[in-house]
PDB file of C-alpha atoms in Angstrom:
ATOM      1  CA  GLY A   1    -112.330  29.123-162.593  1.00  0.00           C
ATOM      2  CA  ALA A   2    -113.491  30.943-159.505  1.00  0.00           C
ATOM      3  CA  VAL A   3    -112.157  29.458-156.278  1.00  0.00           C
ATOM      4  CA  VAL A   4    -113.579  29.832-152.810  1.00  0.00           C
ATOM      5  CA  SER A   5    -111.719  28.623-149.747  1.00  0.00           C
ATOM      6  CA  GLN A   6    -112.889  27.969-146.221  1.00  0.00           C
ATOM      7  CA  HIS A   7    -110.855  27.728-143.062  1.00  0.00           C
ATOM      8  CA  PRO A   8    -110.754  25.629-141.026  1.00  0.00           C
ATOM      9  CA  SER A   9    -111.974  22.539-142.843  1.00  0.00           C
ATOM     10  CA  ARG A  10    -112.698  20.778-139.595  1.00  0.00           C
ATOM     11  CA  VAL A  11    -113.007  22.023-136.005  1.00  0.00           C
ATOM     12  CA  ILE A  12    -113.869  20.394-132.723  1.00  0.00           C
ATOM     13  CA  CYS A  13    -114.668  22.613-129.774  1.00  0.00           C
ATOM     14  CA  LYS A  14    -116.101  22.447-126.293  1.00  0.00           C
ATOM     15  CA  SER A  15    -119.629  23.526-125.530  1.00  0.00           C
ATOM     16  CA  GLY A  16    -119.789  27.212-124.658  1.00  0.00           C
ATOM     17  CA  THR A  17    -116.845  28.319-126.760  1.00  0.00           C
ATOM     18  CA  SER A  18    -116.965  30.397-129.930  1.00  0.00           C
ATOM     19  CA  VAL A  19    -115.718  29.306-133.330  1.00  0.00           C
ATOM     20  CA  LYS A  20    -114.859  31.492-136.306  1.00  0.00           C
ATOM     21  CA  ILE A  21    -115.061  30.197-139.871  1.00  0.00           C
ATOM     22  CA  GLU A  22    -113.495  32.139-142.738  1.00  0.00           C
ATOM     23  CA  CYS A  23    -114.692  32.184-146.323  1.00  0.00           C
ATOM     24  CA  ARG A  24    -112.455  33.696-148.987  1.00  0.00           C
ATOM     25  CA  SER A  25    -112.877  34.262-152.691  1.00  0.00           C
ATOM     26  CA  LEU A  26    -109.375  33.697-154.009  1.00  0.00           C
ATOM     27  CA  ASP A  27    -109.434  35.025-157.541  1.00  0.00           C
ATOM     28  CA  PHE A  28    -112.462  37.267-157.753  1.00  0.00           C
ATOM     29  CA  GLN A  29    -114.276  39.905-155.778  1.00  0.00           C
ATOM     30  CA  ALA A  30    -117.528  38.872-154.179  1.00  0.00           C
ATOM     31  CA  THR A  31    -119.910  41.601-153.119  1.00  0.00           C
ATOM     32  CA  THR A  32    -122.256  38.925-151.843  1.00  0.00           C
ATOM     33  CA  MET A  33    -121.484  35.763-149.945  1.00  0.00           C
ATOM     34  CA  PHE A  34    -123.918  33.229-148.573  1.00  0.00           C
ATOM     35  CA  TRP A  35    -123.722  30.928-145.590  1.00  0.00           C
ATOM     36  CA  TYR A  36    -125.453  27.573-145.686  1.00  0.00           C
ATOM     37  CA  ARG A  37    -125.830  24.811-143.167  1.00  0.00           C
ATOM     38  CA  GLN A  38    -126.103  21.175-144.110  1.00  0.00           C
ATOM     39  CA  PHE A  39    -127.271  18.453-141.760  1.00  0.00           C
ATOM     40  CA  PRO A  40    -126.213  14.850-142.390  1.00  0.00           C
ATOM     41  CA  LYS A  41    -127.782  13.464-145.535  1.00  0.00           C
ATOM     42  CA  LYS A  42    -129.827  16.624-145.933  1.00  0.00           C
ATOM     43  CA  SER A  43    -129.913  19.508-148.329  1.00  0.00           C
ATOM     44  CA  LEU A  44    -128.371  22.913-147.799  1.00  0.00           C
ATOM     45  CA  MET A  45    -130.315  25.452-145.814  1.00  0.00           C
ATOM     46  CA  LEU A  46    -129.557  29.106-146.324  1.00  0.00           C
ATOM     47  CA  MET A  47    -128.627  30.800-143.066  1.00  0.00           C
ATOM     48  CA  ALA A  48    -127.757  34.304-144.144  1.00  0.00           C
ATOM     49  CA  THR A  49    -126.696  36.555-146.969  1.00  0.00           C
ATOM     50  CA  SER A  50    -123.554  38.550-146.372  1.00  0.00           C
ATOM     51  CA  ASN A  51    -122.992  41.823-148.196  1.00  0.00           C
ATOM     52  CA  GLU A  52    -119.683  43.632-148.107  1.00  0.00           C
ATOM     53  CA  GLY A  53    -119.825  46.692-145.909  1.00  0.00           C
ATOM     54  CA  SER A  54    -123.341  46.149-144.607  1.00  0.00           C
ATOM     55  CA  LYS A  55    -125.220  44.014-142.134  1.00  0.00           C
ATOM     56  CA  ALA A  56    -126.002  40.456-143.057  1.00  0.00           C
ATOM     57  CA  THR A  57    -129.542  39.395-143.861  1.00  0.00           C
ATOM     58  CA  TYR A  58    -130.595  36.377-141.835  1.00  0.00           C
ATOM     59  CA  GLU A  59    -133.180  33.795-142.795  1.00  0.00           C
ATOM     60  CA  GLN A  60    -136.175  33.230-140.593  1.00  0.00           C
ATOM     61  CA  GLY A  61    -135.328  31.134-137.580  1.00  0.00           C
ATOM     62  CA  VAL A  62    -131.588  31.852-137.660  1.00  0.00           C
ATOM     63  CA  GLU A  63    -130.370  33.633-134.540  1.00  0.00           C
ATOM     64  CA  LYS A  64    -128.303  36.620-135.596  1.00  0.00           C
ATOM     65  CA  ASP A  65    -126.721  36.933-132.151  1.00  0.00           C
ATOM     66  CA  LYS A  66    -125.578  33.346-132.251  1.00  0.00           C
ATOM     67  CA  PHE A  67    -124.305  33.267-135.808  1.00  0.00           C
ATOM     68  CA  LEU A  68    -122.326  36.469-136.259  1.00  0.00           C
ATOM     69  CA  ILE A  69    -121.431  37.324-139.817  1.00  0.00           C
ATOM     70  CA  ASN A  70    -118.889  39.897-140.887  1.00  0.00           C
ATOM     71  CA  HIS A  71    -118.098  40.755-144.499  1.00  0.00           C
ATOM     72  CA  ALA A  72    -115.224  43.146-144.081  1.00  0.00           C
ATOM     73  CA  SER A  73    -113.821  43.041-147.584  1.00  0.00           C
ATOM     74  CA  LEU A  74    -114.723  41.947-151.097  1.00  0.00           C
ATOM     75  CA  THR A  75    -112.868  38.687-150.622  1.00  0.00           C
ATOM     76  CA  LEU A  76    -113.570  37.704-147.009  1.00  0.00           C
ATOM     77  CA  SER A  77    -116.634  36.841-144.967  1.00  0.00           C
ATOM     78  CA  THR A  78    -116.546  35.266-141.525  1.00  0.00           C
ATOM     79  CA  LEU A  79    -119.132  33.291-139.598  1.00  0.00           C
ATOM     80  CA  THR A  80    -118.705  33.114-135.836  1.00  0.00           C
ATOM     81  CA  VAL A  81    -120.716  30.548-133.939  1.00  0.00           C
ATOM     82  CA  THR A  82    -120.973  32.008-130.455  1.00  0.00           C
ATOM     83  CA  SER A  83    -121.437  29.940-127.298  1.00  0.00           C
ATOM     84  CA  ALA A  84    -121.584  26.791-129.365  1.00  0.00           C
ATOM     85  CA  HIS A  85    -123.701  23.860-128.270  1.00  0.00           C
ATOM     86  CA  PRO A  86    -123.805  20.269-129.543  1.00  0.00           C
ATOM     87  CA  GLU A  87    -126.883  21.050-131.636  1.00  0.00           C
ATOM     88  CA  ASP A  88    -124.756  23.524-133.585  1.00  0.00           C
ATOM     89  CA  SER A  89    -122.661  20.647-134.874  1.00  0.00           C
ATOM     90  CA  SER A  90    -123.051  20.626-138.619  1.00  0.00           C
ATOM     91  CA  PHE A  91    -121.394  21.153-141.974  1.00  0.00           C
ATOM     92  CA  TYR A  92    -121.198  24.845-142.781  1.00  0.00           C
ATOM     93  CA  ILE A  93    -120.696  25.863-146.402  1.00  0.00           C
ATOM     94  CA  CYS A  94    -120.168  29.311-147.807  1.00  0.00           C
ATOM     95  CA  SER A  95    -120.592  30.502-151.351  1.00  0.00           C
ATOM     96  CA  ALA A  96    -119.608  33.625-153.189  1.00  0.00           C
ATOM     97  CA  ARG A  97    -121.414  35.224-156.054  1.00  0.00           C
ATOM     98  CA  ALA A  98    -119.177  36.334-158.856  1.00  0.00           C
ATOM     99  CA  GLY A  99    -121.437  39.126-159.978  1.00  0.00           C
ATOM    100  CA  GLY A 100    -122.802  39.767-163.411  1.00  0.00           C
ATOM    101  CA  SER A 101    -126.162  38.551-164.569  1.00  0.00           C
ATOM    102  CA  THR A 102    -125.826  34.806-164.364  1.00  0.00           C
ATOM    103  CA  ASP A 103    -126.064  34.463-160.591  1.00  0.00           C
ATOM    104  CA  THR A 104    -123.507  31.695-160.475  1.00  0.00           C
ATOM    105  CA  GLN A 105    -122.364  30.930-156.971  1.00  0.00           C
ATOM    106  CA  TYR A 106    -119.075  29.250-156.232  1.00  0.00           C
ATOM    107  CA  PHE A 107    -118.942  27.132-153.124  1.00  0.00           C
ATOM    108  CA  GLY A 108    -116.256  26.625-150.561  1.00  0.00           C
ATOM    109  CA  PRO A 109    -115.254  23.119-149.492  1.00  0.00           C
ATOM    110  CA  GLY A 110    -117.165  23.390-146.228  1.00  0.00           C
ATOM    111  CA  THR A 111    -116.298  23.328-142.534  1.00  0.00           C
ATOM    112  CA  ARG A 112    -117.247  20.419-140.319  1.00  0.00           C
ATOM    113  CA  LEU A 113    -118.033  21.730-136.825  1.00  0.00           C
ATOM    114  CA  THR A 114    -118.302  19.298-133.938  1.00  0.00           C
ATOM    115  CA  VAL A 115    -119.274  20.670-130.541  1.00  0.00           C
ATOM    116  CA  LEU A 116    -118.599  18.350-127.634  1.00  0.00           C
TER     117      LEU A 116
ATOM    118  CA  ALA B   1    -141.140  32.307-153.786  1.00  0.00           C
ATOM    119  CA  GLN B   2    -139.220  29.419-155.271  1.00  0.00           C
ATOM    120  CA  SER B   3    -139.107  25.741-154.531  1.00  0.00           C
ATOM    121  CA  VAL B   4    -137.372  22.706-155.978  1.00  0.00           C
ATOM    122  CA  THR B   5    -138.461  19.087-155.905  1.00  0.00           C
ATOM    123  CA  GLN B   6    -136.082  16.277-156.688  1.00  0.00           C
ATOM    124  CA  LEU B   7    -137.876  13.005-157.270  1.00  0.00           C
ATOM    125  CA  GLY B   8    -135.982  10.073-155.866  1.00  0.00           C
ATOM    126  CA  SER B   9    -133.586  10.502-152.975  1.00  0.00           C
ATOM    127  CA  HIS B  10    -131.560   7.547-154.250  1.00  0.00           C
ATOM    128  CA  VAL B  11    -130.906   6.452-157.820  1.00  0.00           C
ATOM    129  CA  SER B  12    -128.850   3.401-158.708  1.00  0.00           C
ATOM    130  CA  VAL B  13    -127.602   2.649-162.198  1.00  0.00           C
ATOM    131  CA  SER B  14    -125.115   0.262-163.736  1.00  0.00           C
ATOM    132  CA  GLU B  15    -121.861   1.522-165.115  1.00  0.00           C
ATOM    133  CA  GLY B  16    -122.432   2.539-168.731  1.00  0.00           C
ATOM    134  CA  ALA B  17    -126.171   3.020-168.288  1.00  0.00           C
ATOM    135  CA  LEU B  18    -128.142   6.203-168.768  1.00  0.00           C
ATOM    136  CA  VAL B  19    -128.324   8.552-165.808  1.00  0.00           C
ATOM    137  CA  LEU B  20    -131.555  10.517-165.270  1.00  0.00           C
ATOM    138  CA  LEU B  21    -131.994  12.691-162.206  1.00  0.00           C
ATOM    139  CA  ARG B  22    -135.295  14.522-161.988  1.00  0.00           C
ATOM    140  CA  CYS B  23    -135.857  18.094-160.898  1.00  0.00           C
ATOM    141  CA  ASN B  24    -139.043  20.140-160.931  1.00  0.00           C
ATOM    142  CA  TYR B  25    -139.252  23.720-159.802  1.00  0.00           C
ATOM    143  CA  SER B  26    -141.782  26.372-159.028  1.00  0.00           C
ATOM    144  CA  SER B  27    -141.017  30.017-159.477  1.00  0.00           C
ATOM    145  CA  SER B  28    -143.057  33.174-159.711  1.00  0.00           C
ATOM    146  CA  VAL B  29    -140.494  34.716-162.035  1.00  0.00           C
ATOM    147  CA  PRO B  30    -138.319  33.281-164.837  1.00  0.00           C
ATOM    148  CA  PRO B  31    -135.872  31.022-163.041  1.00  0.00           C
ATOM    149  CA  TYR B  32    -132.176  30.546-163.177  1.00  0.00           C
ATOM    150  CA  LEU B  33    -131.568  26.838-162.644  1.00  0.00           C
ATOM    151  CA  PHE B  34    -128.484  24.983-161.514  1.00  0.00           C
ATOM    152  CA  TRP B  35    -127.210  21.484-160.908  1.00  0.00           C
ATOM    153  CA  TYR B  36    -124.459  20.955-158.359  1.00  0.00           C
ATOM    154  CA  VAL B  37    -122.574  17.802-157.391  1.00  0.00           C
ATOM    155  CA  GLN B  38    -121.234  17.087-153.928  1.00  0.00           C
ATOM    156  CA  TYR B  39    -118.686  14.432-153.091  1.00  0.00           C
ATOM    157  CA  PRO B  40    -118.438  13.196-149.484  1.00  0.00           C
ATOM    158  CA  ASN B  41    -117.280  15.847-147.017  1.00  0.00           C
ATOM    159  CA  GLN B  42    -116.747  18.373-149.773  1.00  0.00           C
ATOM    160  CA  GLY B  43    -118.443  21.524-150.944  1.00  0.00           C
ATOM    161  CA  LEU B  44    -120.565  21.822-154.044  1.00  0.00           C
ATOM    162  CA  GLN B  45    -119.242  21.896-157.583  1.00  0.00           C
ATOM    163  CA  LEU B  46    -121.263  23.496-160.357  1.00  0.00           C
ATOM    164  CA  LEU B  47    -122.189  21.015-163.074  1.00  0.00           C
ATOM    165  CA  LEU B  48    -124.231  23.297-165.300  1.00  0.00           C
ATOM    166  CA  LYS B  49    -126.652  26.183-165.279  1.00  0.00           C
ATOM    167  CA  TYR B  50    -129.521  27.601-167.261  1.00  0.00           C
ATOM    168  CA  THR B  51    -130.101  31.320-167.375  1.00  0.00           C
ATOM    169  CA  THR B  52    -131.544  32.316-170.728  1.00  0.00           C
ATOM    170  CA  GLY B  53    -131.274  31.212-174.325  1.00  0.00           C
ATOM    171  CA  ALA B  54    -130.763  27.610-175.398  1.00  0.00           C
ATOM    172  CA  THR B  55    -132.838  25.272-173.279  1.00  0.00           C
ATOM    173  CA  LEU B  56    -130.457  22.319-173.601  1.00  0.00           C
ATOM    174  CA  VAL B  57    -127.483  23.045-171.414  1.00  0.00           C
ATOM    175  CA  LYS B  58    -124.269  21.070-171.485  1.00  0.00           C
ATOM    176  CA  GLY B  59    -122.073  20.871-168.429  1.00  0.00           C
ATOM    177  CA  ILE B  60    -118.936  19.245-167.176  1.00  0.00           C
ATOM    178  CA  ASN B  61    -118.248  15.516-167.014  1.00  0.00           C
ATOM    179  CA  GLY B  62    -120.649  14.749-169.861  1.00  0.00           C
ATOM    180  CA  PHE B  63    -123.796  15.907-168.062  1.00  0.00           C
ATOM    181  CA  GLU B  64    -126.544  17.929-169.660  1.00  0.00           C
ATOM    182  CA  ALA B  65    -129.948  19.223-168.654  1.00  0.00           C
ATOM    183  CA  GLU B  66    -132.928  20.550-170.527  1.00  0.00           C
ATOM    184  CA  PHE B  67    -135.103  23.391-169.322  1.00  0.00           C
ATOM    185  CA  LYS B  68    -138.751  22.651-170.112  1.00  0.00           C
ATOM    186  CA  LYS B  69    -140.900  25.569-169.131  1.00  0.00           C
ATOM    187  CA  SER B  70    -144.186  23.802-169.912  1.00  0.00           C
ATOM    188  CA  GLU B  71    -143.243  20.993-167.541  1.00  0.00           C
ATOM    189  CA  THR B  72    -141.388  23.207-165.037  1.00  0.00           C
ATOM    190  CA  SER B  73    -138.592  20.683-165.185  1.00  0.00           C
ATOM    191  CA  PHE B  74    -134.810  20.706-165.415  1.00  0.00           C
ATOM    192  CA  HIS B  75    -133.822  17.047-165.455  1.00  0.00           C
ATOM    193  CA  LEU B  76    -130.149  16.063-165.461  1.00  0.00           C
ATOM    194  CA  THR B  77    -128.921  13.345-167.801  1.00  0.00           C
ATOM    195  CA  LYS B  78    -125.741  11.593-168.810  1.00  0.00           C
ATOM    196  CA  PRO B  79    -125.688   8.961-171.570  1.00  0.00           C
ATOM    197  CA  SER B  80    -123.231   6.605-169.890  1.00  0.00           C
ATOM    198  CA  ALA B  81    -122.573   6.456-166.156  1.00  0.00           C
ATOM    199  CA  HIS B  82    -119.064   6.166-164.787  1.00  0.00           C
ATOM    200  CA  MET B  83    -118.069   4.922-161.359  1.00  0.00           C
ATOM    201  CA  SER B  84    -116.697   8.372-160.565  1.00  0.00           C
ATOM    202  CA  ASP B  85    -120.191   9.858-161.008  1.00  0.00           C
ATOM    203  CA  ALA B  86    -121.293   8.385-157.690  1.00  0.00           C
ATOM    204  CA  ALA B  87    -122.113  11.410-155.540  1.00  0.00           C
ATOM    205  CA  GLU B  88    -124.938  13.584-154.252  1.00  0.00           C
ATOM    206  CA  TYR B  89    -126.593  15.837-156.809  1.00  0.00           C
ATOM    207  CA  PHE B  90    -128.525  18.983-155.991  1.00  0.00           C
ATOM    208  CA  CYS B  91    -130.834  20.957-158.219  1.00  0.00           C
ATOM    209  CA  ALA B  92    -131.220  24.615-157.292  1.00  0.00           C
ATOM    210  CA  VAL B  93    -133.133  27.684-158.358  1.00  0.00           C
ATOM    211  CA  SER B  94    -131.944  31.216-157.909  1.00  0.00           C
ATOM    212  CA  ASN B  95    -134.042  33.391-155.667  1.00  0.00           C
ATOM    213  CA  LEU B  96    -134.463  36.261-158.044  1.00  0.00           C
ATOM    214  CA  ASP B  97    -137.671  37.772-156.781  1.00  0.00           C
ATOM    215  CA  THR B  98    -136.152  38.913-153.514  1.00  0.00           C
ATOM    216  CA  GLY B  99    -133.149  40.338-155.283  1.00  0.00           C
ATOM    217  CA  ARG B 100    -130.791  38.580-152.935  1.00  0.00           C
ATOM    218  CA  ARG B 101    -129.758  35.874-155.365  1.00  0.00           C
ATOM    219  CA  ALA B 102    -129.675  33.109-152.775  1.00  0.00           C
ATOM    220  CA  LEU B 103    -130.145  29.573-154.003  1.00  0.00           C
ATOM    221  CA  THR B 104    -133.027  27.357-153.016  1.00  0.00           C
ATOM    222  CA  PHE B 105    -131.931  23.739-153.120  1.00  0.00           C
ATOM    223  CA  GLY B 106    -133.781  20.542-153.691  1.00  0.00           C
ATOM    224  CA  SER B 107    -133.403  17.747-151.182  1.00  0.00           C
ATOM    225  CA  GLY B 108    -130.714  16.041-153.224  1.00  0.00           C
ATOM    226  CA  THR B 109    -130.390  12.734-155.047  1.00  0.00           C
ATOM    227  CA  ARG B 110    -127.697  10.245-154.192  1.00  0.00           C
ATOM    228  CA  LEU B 111    -126.447   8.502-157.304  1.00  0.00           C
ATOM    229  CA  GLN B 112    -124.967   5.049-156.945  1.00  0.00           C
ATOM    230  CA  VAL B 113    -123.148   3.443-159.854  1.00  0.00           C
ATOM    231  CA  GLN B 114    -122.906  -0.320-159.797  1.00  0.00           C
ATOM    232  CA  PRO B 115    -120.028  -2.086-161.550  1.00  0.00           C
TER     233      PRO B 115
END
């Protein structure tokens, strides 16, 4: 089956620093990747849609200058949390769409970000 | 616009009992519907999906769901619960009308399985 990886799985950083999270589709090409954020015991909230070779589309209320998304290839999208603050602490999950007509998305294992 | 409502944030069943997790959706266009399972500190794993065709969909681990258009429902069932089924379950609808294919998730249902 389709596999999506995320790196790192867990990161702790100081307030004010930037953190980059990678999302890779390992055995398929993904023209579209999605970034979600999940608060404790909550559902997933879509942050942005990442399209290869073009600018990401951000959801309302998501700061594009704070959450930088780059989709440089058909197998890699990155999310950079700039000038992180404690309120940015969360579980970040990416997904990749395999294409075709069924809209199935395959999810990465998630990245736990803790900002001190 | 799409939305998903999962009735019951927590469901507890005994091992071997029927599992029923409820999901209702609203969609302005024919929906694609999904059930995902999430184990602690992990990403989401696809259980099953409905796109078109047969309304009873069978998934992994013995789960199935039935798409009922008249009831706008896509409830998840399993005849006999296993301890390993304890997890968080999310129902989702695909956001087709914007063309971006993002998923809109329900709030999730935590399934507990008692021995």
